[in-house]
XYZ file of N, CA and C in Angstrom:
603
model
N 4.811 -9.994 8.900
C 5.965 -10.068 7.998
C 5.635 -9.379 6.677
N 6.460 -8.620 6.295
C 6.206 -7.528 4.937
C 6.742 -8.550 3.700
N 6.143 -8.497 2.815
C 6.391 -9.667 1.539
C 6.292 -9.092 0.561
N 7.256 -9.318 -0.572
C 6.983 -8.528 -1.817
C 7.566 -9.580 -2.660
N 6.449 -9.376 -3.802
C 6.148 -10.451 -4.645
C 6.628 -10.015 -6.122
N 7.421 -10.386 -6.880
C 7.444 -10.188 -8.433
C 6.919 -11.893 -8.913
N 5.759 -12.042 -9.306
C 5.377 -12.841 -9.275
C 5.146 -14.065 -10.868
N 5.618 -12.718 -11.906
C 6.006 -12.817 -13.332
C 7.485 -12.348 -13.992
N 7.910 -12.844 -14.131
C 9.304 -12.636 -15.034
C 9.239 -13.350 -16.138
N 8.987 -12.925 -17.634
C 9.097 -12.955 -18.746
C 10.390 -13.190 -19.866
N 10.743 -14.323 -19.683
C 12.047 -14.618 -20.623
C 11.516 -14.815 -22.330
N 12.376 -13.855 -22.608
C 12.615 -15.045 -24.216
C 13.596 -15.083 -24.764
N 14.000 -16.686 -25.095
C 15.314 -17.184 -25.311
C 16.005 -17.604 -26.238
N 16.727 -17.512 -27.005
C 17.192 -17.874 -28.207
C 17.725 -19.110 -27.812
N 16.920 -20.309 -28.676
C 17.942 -21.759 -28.262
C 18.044 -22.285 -30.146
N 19.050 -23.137 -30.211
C 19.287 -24.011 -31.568
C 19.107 -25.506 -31.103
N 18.598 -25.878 -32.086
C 17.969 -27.788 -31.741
C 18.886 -28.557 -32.466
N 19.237 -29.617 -31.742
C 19.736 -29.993 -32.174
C 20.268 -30.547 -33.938
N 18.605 -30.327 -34.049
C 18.817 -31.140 -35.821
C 19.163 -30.084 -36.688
N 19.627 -28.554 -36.113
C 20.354 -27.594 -36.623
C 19.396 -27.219 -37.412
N 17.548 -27.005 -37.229
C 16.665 -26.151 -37.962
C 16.584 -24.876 -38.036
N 17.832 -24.487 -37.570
C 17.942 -22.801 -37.458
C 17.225 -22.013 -35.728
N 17.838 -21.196 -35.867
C 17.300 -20.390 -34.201
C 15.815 -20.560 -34.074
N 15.525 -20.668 -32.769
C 14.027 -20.839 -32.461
C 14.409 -19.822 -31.094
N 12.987 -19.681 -30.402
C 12.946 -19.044 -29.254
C 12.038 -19.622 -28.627
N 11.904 -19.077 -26.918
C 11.193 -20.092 -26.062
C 10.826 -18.808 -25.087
N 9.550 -18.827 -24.719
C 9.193 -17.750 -23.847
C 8.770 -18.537 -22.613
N 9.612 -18.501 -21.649
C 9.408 -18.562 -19.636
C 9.196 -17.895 -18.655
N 8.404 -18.460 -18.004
C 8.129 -17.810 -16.526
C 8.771 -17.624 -15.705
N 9.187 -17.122 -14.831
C 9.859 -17.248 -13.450
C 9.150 -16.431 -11.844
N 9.499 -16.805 -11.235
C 8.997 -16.289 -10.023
C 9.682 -15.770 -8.816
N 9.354 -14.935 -7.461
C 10.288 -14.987 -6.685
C 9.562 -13.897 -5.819
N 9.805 -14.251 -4.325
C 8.698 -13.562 -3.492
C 10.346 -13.601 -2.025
N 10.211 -12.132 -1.716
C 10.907 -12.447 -0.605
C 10.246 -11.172 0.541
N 10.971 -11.665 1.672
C 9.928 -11.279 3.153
C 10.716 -10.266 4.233
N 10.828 -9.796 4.666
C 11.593 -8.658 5.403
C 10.630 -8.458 7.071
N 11.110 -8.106 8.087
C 10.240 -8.339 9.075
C 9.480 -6.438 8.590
N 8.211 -5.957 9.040
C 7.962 -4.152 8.988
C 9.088 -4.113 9.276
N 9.167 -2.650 9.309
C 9.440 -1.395 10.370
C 9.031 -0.369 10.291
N 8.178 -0.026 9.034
C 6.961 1.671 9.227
C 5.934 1.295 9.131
N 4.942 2.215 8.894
C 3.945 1.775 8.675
C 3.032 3.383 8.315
N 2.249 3.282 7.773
C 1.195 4.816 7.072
C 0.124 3.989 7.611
N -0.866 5.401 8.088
C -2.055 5.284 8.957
C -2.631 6.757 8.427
N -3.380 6.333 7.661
C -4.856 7.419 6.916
C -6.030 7.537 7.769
N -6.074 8.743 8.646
C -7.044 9.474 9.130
C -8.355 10.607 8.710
N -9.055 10.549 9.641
C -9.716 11.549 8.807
C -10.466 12.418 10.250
N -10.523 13.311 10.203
C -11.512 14.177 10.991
C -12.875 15.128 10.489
N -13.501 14.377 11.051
C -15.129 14.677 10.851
C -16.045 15.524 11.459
N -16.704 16.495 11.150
C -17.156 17.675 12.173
C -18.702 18.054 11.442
N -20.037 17.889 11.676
C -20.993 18.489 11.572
C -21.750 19.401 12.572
N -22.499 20.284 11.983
C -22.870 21.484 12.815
C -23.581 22.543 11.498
N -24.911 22.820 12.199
C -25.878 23.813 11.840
C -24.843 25.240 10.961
N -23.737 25.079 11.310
C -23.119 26.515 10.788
C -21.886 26.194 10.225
N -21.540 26.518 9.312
C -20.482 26.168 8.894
C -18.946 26.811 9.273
N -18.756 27.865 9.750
C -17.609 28.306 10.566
C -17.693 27.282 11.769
N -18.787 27.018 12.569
C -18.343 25.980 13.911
C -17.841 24.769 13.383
N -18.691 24.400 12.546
C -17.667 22.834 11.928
C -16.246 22.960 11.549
N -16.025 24.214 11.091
C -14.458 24.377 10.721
C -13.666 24.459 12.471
N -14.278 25.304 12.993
C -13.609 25.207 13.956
C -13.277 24.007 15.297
N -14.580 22.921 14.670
C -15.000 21.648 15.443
C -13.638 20.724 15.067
N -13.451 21.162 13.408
C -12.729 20.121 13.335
C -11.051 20.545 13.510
N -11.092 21.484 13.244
C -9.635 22.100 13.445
C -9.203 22.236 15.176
N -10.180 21.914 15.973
C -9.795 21.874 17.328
C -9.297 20.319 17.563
N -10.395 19.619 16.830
C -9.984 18.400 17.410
C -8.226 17.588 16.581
N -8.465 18.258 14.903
C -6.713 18.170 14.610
C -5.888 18.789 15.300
N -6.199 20.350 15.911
C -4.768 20.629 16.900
C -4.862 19.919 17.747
N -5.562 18.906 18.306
C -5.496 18.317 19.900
C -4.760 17.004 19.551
N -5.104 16.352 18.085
C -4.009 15.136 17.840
C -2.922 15.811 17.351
N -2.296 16.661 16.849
C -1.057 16.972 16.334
C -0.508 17.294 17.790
N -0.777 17.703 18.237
C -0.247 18.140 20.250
C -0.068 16.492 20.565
N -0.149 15.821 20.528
C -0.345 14.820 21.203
C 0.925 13.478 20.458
N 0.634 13.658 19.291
C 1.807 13.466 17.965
C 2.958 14.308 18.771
N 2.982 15.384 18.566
C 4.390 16.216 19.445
C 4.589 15.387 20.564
N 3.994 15.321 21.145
C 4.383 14.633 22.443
C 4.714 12.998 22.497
N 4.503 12.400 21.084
C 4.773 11.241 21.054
C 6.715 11.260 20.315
N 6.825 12.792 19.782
C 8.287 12.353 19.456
C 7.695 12.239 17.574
N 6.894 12.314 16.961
C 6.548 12.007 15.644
C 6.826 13.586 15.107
N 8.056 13.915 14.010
C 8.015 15.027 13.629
C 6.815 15.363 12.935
N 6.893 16.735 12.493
C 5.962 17.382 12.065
C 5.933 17.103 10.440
N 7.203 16.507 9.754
C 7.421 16.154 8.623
C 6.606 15.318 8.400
N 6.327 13.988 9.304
C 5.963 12.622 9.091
C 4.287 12.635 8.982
N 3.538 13.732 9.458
C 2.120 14.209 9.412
C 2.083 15.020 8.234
N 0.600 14.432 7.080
C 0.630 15.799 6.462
C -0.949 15.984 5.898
N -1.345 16.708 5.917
C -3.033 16.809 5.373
C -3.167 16.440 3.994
N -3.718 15.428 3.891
C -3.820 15.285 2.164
C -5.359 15.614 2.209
N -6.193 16.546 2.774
C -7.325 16.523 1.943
C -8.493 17.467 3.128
N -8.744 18.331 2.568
C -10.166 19.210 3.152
C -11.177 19.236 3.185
N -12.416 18.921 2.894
C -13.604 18.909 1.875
C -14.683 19.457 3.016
N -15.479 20.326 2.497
C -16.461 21.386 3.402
C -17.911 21.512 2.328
N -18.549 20.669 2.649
C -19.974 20.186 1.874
C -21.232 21.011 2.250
N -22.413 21.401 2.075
C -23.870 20.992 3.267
C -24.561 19.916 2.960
N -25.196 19.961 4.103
C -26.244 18.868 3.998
C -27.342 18.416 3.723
N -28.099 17.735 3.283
C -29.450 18.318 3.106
C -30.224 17.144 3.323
N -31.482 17.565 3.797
C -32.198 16.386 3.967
C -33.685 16.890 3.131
N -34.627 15.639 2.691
C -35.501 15.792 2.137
C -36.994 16.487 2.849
N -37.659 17.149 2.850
C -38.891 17.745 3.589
C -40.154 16.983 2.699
N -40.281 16.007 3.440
C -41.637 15.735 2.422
C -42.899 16.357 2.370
N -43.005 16.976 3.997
C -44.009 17.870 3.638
C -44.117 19.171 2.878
N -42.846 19.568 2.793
C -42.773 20.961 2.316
C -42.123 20.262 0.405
N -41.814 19.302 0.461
C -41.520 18.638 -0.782
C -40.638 19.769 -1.393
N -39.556 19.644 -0.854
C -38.031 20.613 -0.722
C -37.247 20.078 -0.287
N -36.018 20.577 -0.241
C -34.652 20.032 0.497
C -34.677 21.018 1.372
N -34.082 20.737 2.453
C -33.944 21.717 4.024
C -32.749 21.295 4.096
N -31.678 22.629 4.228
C -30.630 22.147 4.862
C -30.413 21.884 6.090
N -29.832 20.772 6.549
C -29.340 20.392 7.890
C -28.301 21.048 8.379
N -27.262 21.691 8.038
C -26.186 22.485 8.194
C -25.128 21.822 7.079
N -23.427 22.089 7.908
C -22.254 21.749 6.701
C -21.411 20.306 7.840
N -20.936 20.082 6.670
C -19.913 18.475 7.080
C -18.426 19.607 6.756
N -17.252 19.387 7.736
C -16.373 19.264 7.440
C -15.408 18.527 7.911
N -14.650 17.938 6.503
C -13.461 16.929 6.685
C -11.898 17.053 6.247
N -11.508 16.678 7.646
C -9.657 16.993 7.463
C -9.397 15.362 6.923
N -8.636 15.025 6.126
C -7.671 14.055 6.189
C -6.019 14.363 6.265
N -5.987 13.029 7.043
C -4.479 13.180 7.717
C -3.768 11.820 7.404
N -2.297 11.973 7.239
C -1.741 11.097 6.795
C -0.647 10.494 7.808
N -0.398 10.183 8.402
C 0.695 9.808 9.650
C 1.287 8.704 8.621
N 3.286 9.172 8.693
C 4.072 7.909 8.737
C 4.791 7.712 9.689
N 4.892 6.682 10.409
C 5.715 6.175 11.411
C 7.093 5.153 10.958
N 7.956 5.736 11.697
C 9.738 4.591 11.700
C 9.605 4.063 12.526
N 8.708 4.202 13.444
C 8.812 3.053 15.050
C 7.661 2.841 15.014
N 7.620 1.233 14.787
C 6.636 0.530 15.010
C 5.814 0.746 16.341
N 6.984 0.717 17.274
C 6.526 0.973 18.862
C 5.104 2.332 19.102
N 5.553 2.745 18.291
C 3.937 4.059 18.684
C 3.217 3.652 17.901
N 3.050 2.509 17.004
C 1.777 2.917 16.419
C 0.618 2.629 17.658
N 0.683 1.563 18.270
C -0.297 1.335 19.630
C -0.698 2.653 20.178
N 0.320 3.627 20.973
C 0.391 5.252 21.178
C -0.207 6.130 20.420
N 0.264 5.818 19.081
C -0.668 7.254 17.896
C -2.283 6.616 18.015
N -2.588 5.493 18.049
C -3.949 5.046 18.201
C -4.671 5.712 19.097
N -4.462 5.626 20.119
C -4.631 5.975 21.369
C -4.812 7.758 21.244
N -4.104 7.956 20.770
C -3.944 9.200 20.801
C -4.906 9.675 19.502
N -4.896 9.120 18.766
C -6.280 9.511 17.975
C -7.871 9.636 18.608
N -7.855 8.371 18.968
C -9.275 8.488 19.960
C -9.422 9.171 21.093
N -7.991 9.578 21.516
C -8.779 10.414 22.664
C -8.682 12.254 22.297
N -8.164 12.530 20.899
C -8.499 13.678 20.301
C -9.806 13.376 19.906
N -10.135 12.420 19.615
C -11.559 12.881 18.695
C -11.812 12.469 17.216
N -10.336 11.863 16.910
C -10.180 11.541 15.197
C -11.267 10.593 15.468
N -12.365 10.946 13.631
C -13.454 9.852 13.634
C -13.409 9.010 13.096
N -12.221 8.562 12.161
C -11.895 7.631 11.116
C -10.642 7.231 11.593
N -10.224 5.646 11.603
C -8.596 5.561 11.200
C -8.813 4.294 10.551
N -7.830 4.243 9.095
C -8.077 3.156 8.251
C -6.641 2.350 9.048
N -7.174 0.584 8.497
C -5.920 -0.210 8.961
C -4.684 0.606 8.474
N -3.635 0.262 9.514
C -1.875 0.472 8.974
C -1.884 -0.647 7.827
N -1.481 0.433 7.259
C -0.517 -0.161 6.120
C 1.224 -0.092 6.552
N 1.195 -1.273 6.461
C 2.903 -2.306 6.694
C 3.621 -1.797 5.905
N 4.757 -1.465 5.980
C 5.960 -1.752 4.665
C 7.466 -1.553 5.480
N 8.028 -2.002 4.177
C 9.545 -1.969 5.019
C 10.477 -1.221 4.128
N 11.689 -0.275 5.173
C 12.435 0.518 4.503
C 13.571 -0.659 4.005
N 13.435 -1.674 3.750
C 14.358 -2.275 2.758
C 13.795 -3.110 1.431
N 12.690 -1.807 1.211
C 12.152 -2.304 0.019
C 12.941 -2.737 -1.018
N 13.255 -1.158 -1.598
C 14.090 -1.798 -2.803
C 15.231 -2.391 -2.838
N 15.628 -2.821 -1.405
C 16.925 -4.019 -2.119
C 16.281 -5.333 -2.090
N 15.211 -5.076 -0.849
C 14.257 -6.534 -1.702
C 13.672 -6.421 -3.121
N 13.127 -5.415 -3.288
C 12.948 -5.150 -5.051
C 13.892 -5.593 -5.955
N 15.267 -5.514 -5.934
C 16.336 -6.163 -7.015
C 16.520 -7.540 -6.701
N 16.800 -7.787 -5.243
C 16.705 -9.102 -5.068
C 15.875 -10.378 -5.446
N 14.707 -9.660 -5.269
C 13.525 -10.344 -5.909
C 13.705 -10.402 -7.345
N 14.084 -9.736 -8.180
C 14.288 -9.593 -9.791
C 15.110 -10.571 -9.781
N 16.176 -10.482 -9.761
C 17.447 -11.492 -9.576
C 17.016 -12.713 -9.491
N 16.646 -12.996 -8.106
C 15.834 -14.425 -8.624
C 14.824 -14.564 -9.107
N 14.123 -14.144 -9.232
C 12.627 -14.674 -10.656
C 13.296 -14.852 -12.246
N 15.017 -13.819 -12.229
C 15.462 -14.300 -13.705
C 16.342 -15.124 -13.401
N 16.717 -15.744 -12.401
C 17.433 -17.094 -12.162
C 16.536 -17.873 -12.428
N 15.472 -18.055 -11.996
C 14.213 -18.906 -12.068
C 13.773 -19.389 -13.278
N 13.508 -18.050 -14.083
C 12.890 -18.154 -15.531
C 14.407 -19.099 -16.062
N 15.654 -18.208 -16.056
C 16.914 -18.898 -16.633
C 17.057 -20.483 -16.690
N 16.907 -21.068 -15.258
C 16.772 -22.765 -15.042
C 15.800 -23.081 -15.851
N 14.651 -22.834 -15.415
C 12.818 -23.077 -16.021
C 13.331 -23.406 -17.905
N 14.280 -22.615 -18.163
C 14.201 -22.256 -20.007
C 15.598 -23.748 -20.077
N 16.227 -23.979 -18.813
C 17.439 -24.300 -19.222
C 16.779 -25.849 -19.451
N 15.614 -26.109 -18.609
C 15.124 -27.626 -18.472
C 14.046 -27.948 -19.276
N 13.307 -26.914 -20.117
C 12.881 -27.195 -21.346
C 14.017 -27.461 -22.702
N 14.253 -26.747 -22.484
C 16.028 -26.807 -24.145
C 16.313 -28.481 -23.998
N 16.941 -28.554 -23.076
C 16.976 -29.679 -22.577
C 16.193 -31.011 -23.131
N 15.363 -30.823 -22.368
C 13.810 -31.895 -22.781
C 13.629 -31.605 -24.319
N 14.094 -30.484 -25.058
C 14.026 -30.602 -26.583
C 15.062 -31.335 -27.263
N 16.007 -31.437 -26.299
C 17.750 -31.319 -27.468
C 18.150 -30.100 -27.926
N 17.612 -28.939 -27.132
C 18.190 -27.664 -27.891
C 19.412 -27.239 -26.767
N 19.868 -26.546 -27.390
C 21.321 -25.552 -26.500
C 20.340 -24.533 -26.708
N 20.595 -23.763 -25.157
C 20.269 -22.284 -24.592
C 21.293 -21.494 -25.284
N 20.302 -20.257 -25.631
C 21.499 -18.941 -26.351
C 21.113 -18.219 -25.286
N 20.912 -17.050 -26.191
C 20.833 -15.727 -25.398
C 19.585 -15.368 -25.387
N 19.436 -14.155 -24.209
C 18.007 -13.629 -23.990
C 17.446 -12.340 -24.984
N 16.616 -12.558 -25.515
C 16.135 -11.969 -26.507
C 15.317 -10.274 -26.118
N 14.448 -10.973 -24.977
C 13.590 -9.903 -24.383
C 13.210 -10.621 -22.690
N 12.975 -9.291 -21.946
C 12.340 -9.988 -20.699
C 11.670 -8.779 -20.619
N 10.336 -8.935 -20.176
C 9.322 -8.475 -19.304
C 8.633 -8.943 -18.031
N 8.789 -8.169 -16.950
C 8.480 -7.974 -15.179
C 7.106 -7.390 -14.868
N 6.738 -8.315 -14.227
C 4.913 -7.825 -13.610
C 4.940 -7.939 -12.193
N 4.605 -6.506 -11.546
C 4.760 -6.971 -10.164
C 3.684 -6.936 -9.372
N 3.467 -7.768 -8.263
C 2.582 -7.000 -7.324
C 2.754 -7.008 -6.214
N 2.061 -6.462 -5.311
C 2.813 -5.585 -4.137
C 2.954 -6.886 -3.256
N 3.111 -6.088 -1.693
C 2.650 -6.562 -0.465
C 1.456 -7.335 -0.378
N 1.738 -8.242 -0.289
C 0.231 -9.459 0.176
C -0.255 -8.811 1.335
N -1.883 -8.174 1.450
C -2.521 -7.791 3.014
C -2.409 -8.903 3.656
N -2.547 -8.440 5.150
C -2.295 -9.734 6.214
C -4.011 -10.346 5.796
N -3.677 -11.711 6.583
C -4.826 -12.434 6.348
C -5.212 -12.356 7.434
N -6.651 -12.472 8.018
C -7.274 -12.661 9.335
C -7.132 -13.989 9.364
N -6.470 -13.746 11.218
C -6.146 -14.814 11.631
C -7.371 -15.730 13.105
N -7.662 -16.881 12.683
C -9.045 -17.386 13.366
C -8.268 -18.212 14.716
N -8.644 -17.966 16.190
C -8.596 -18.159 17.163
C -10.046 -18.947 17.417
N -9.300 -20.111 18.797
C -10.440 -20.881 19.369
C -9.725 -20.380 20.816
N -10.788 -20.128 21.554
C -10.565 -20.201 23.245
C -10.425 -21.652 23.463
């Protein structure tokens, strides 16, 4: 379940007390977390290629990205939804203690790849299809849902309903009447990661 949290809402309130000491103000909290089932999800890859020469590593690794992008085609994932965020082509070196030098070992090269998916249903498929190209990295999916931002306002909405009551039941407990809102400030934070979940046979 995708969750998004505004977890601070910042009121401040103009109230008058009863014994008519002139305007005061009152600064409140509020809160408000609401939940949406996924439906995409981003999956950060990477392809990894070493080799004595540095043209074969380019070509090590660029064989094994055309063999997952072929395979992506064939899953129905446009070509939009893939995109390389990143190249990096290093050497290597290892220490010679006898020769008390560095010796190069050859070059590292690395593709990163970015896959977003609208159907949950392939991510199982794009997996699959990573490992049997050859991709050497895949970080967890990251969850989210395309009805973020109306959960984003929604969520606002109530955390300043929240703070609004919260201010209305202090005034209250003073003898003051609620005025108006002076200032509000919003702190958000994201998606809660899933938690690992513990099984007994």
């Amino acid at each position: 379940m995708f969750r998004l949290y505004l977890p601070l809402l910042c009121l401040s309130l103009a109230f008058t007390a009863a014994a008519a000491e002139g305007p005061r103000s009152v600064t409140v909290g509020g809160s408000a977390s609401l939940s949406a089932p996924p439906d995409m999800a981003r999956i950060s890859m990477a392809v990894i290629a070493r080799h004595p020469a540095l043209a074969t590593a380019r070509e090590q690794a660029g064989k094994v990205t055309a063999d997952f992008l072929a395979l992506c085609g064939r899953l129905g994932i446009p070509d939009a939804k893939i995109q390389t965020t990143g190249v990096r082509m290093q050497p290597e070196y290892r220490w010679d203690q006898q020769a008390g030098q560095q010796r190069l070992l050859g070059y590292l090269v690395q593709r990163e790849l970015l896959v977003e998916l609208d159907d949950l249903d392939l991510l199982g498929p794009l997996l699959e299809a990573a490992a049997d190209a050859g991709v050497n990295q895949v970080s967890p999916p990251q969850l989210d849902s395309s009805a973020r931002d109306s959960l984003h306002r929604e969520a606002l909405a109530a955390a300043a309903r929240n703070a609004r009551d919260n201010a209305a039941a202090l005034a209250a407990a003073l003898g003051a009447r609620l005025g108006a809102v002076l200032s509000v400030q919003a702190q958000e934070l994201g998606p809660m990661p899933p938690q690992p979940v513990m099984m007994r046979a």
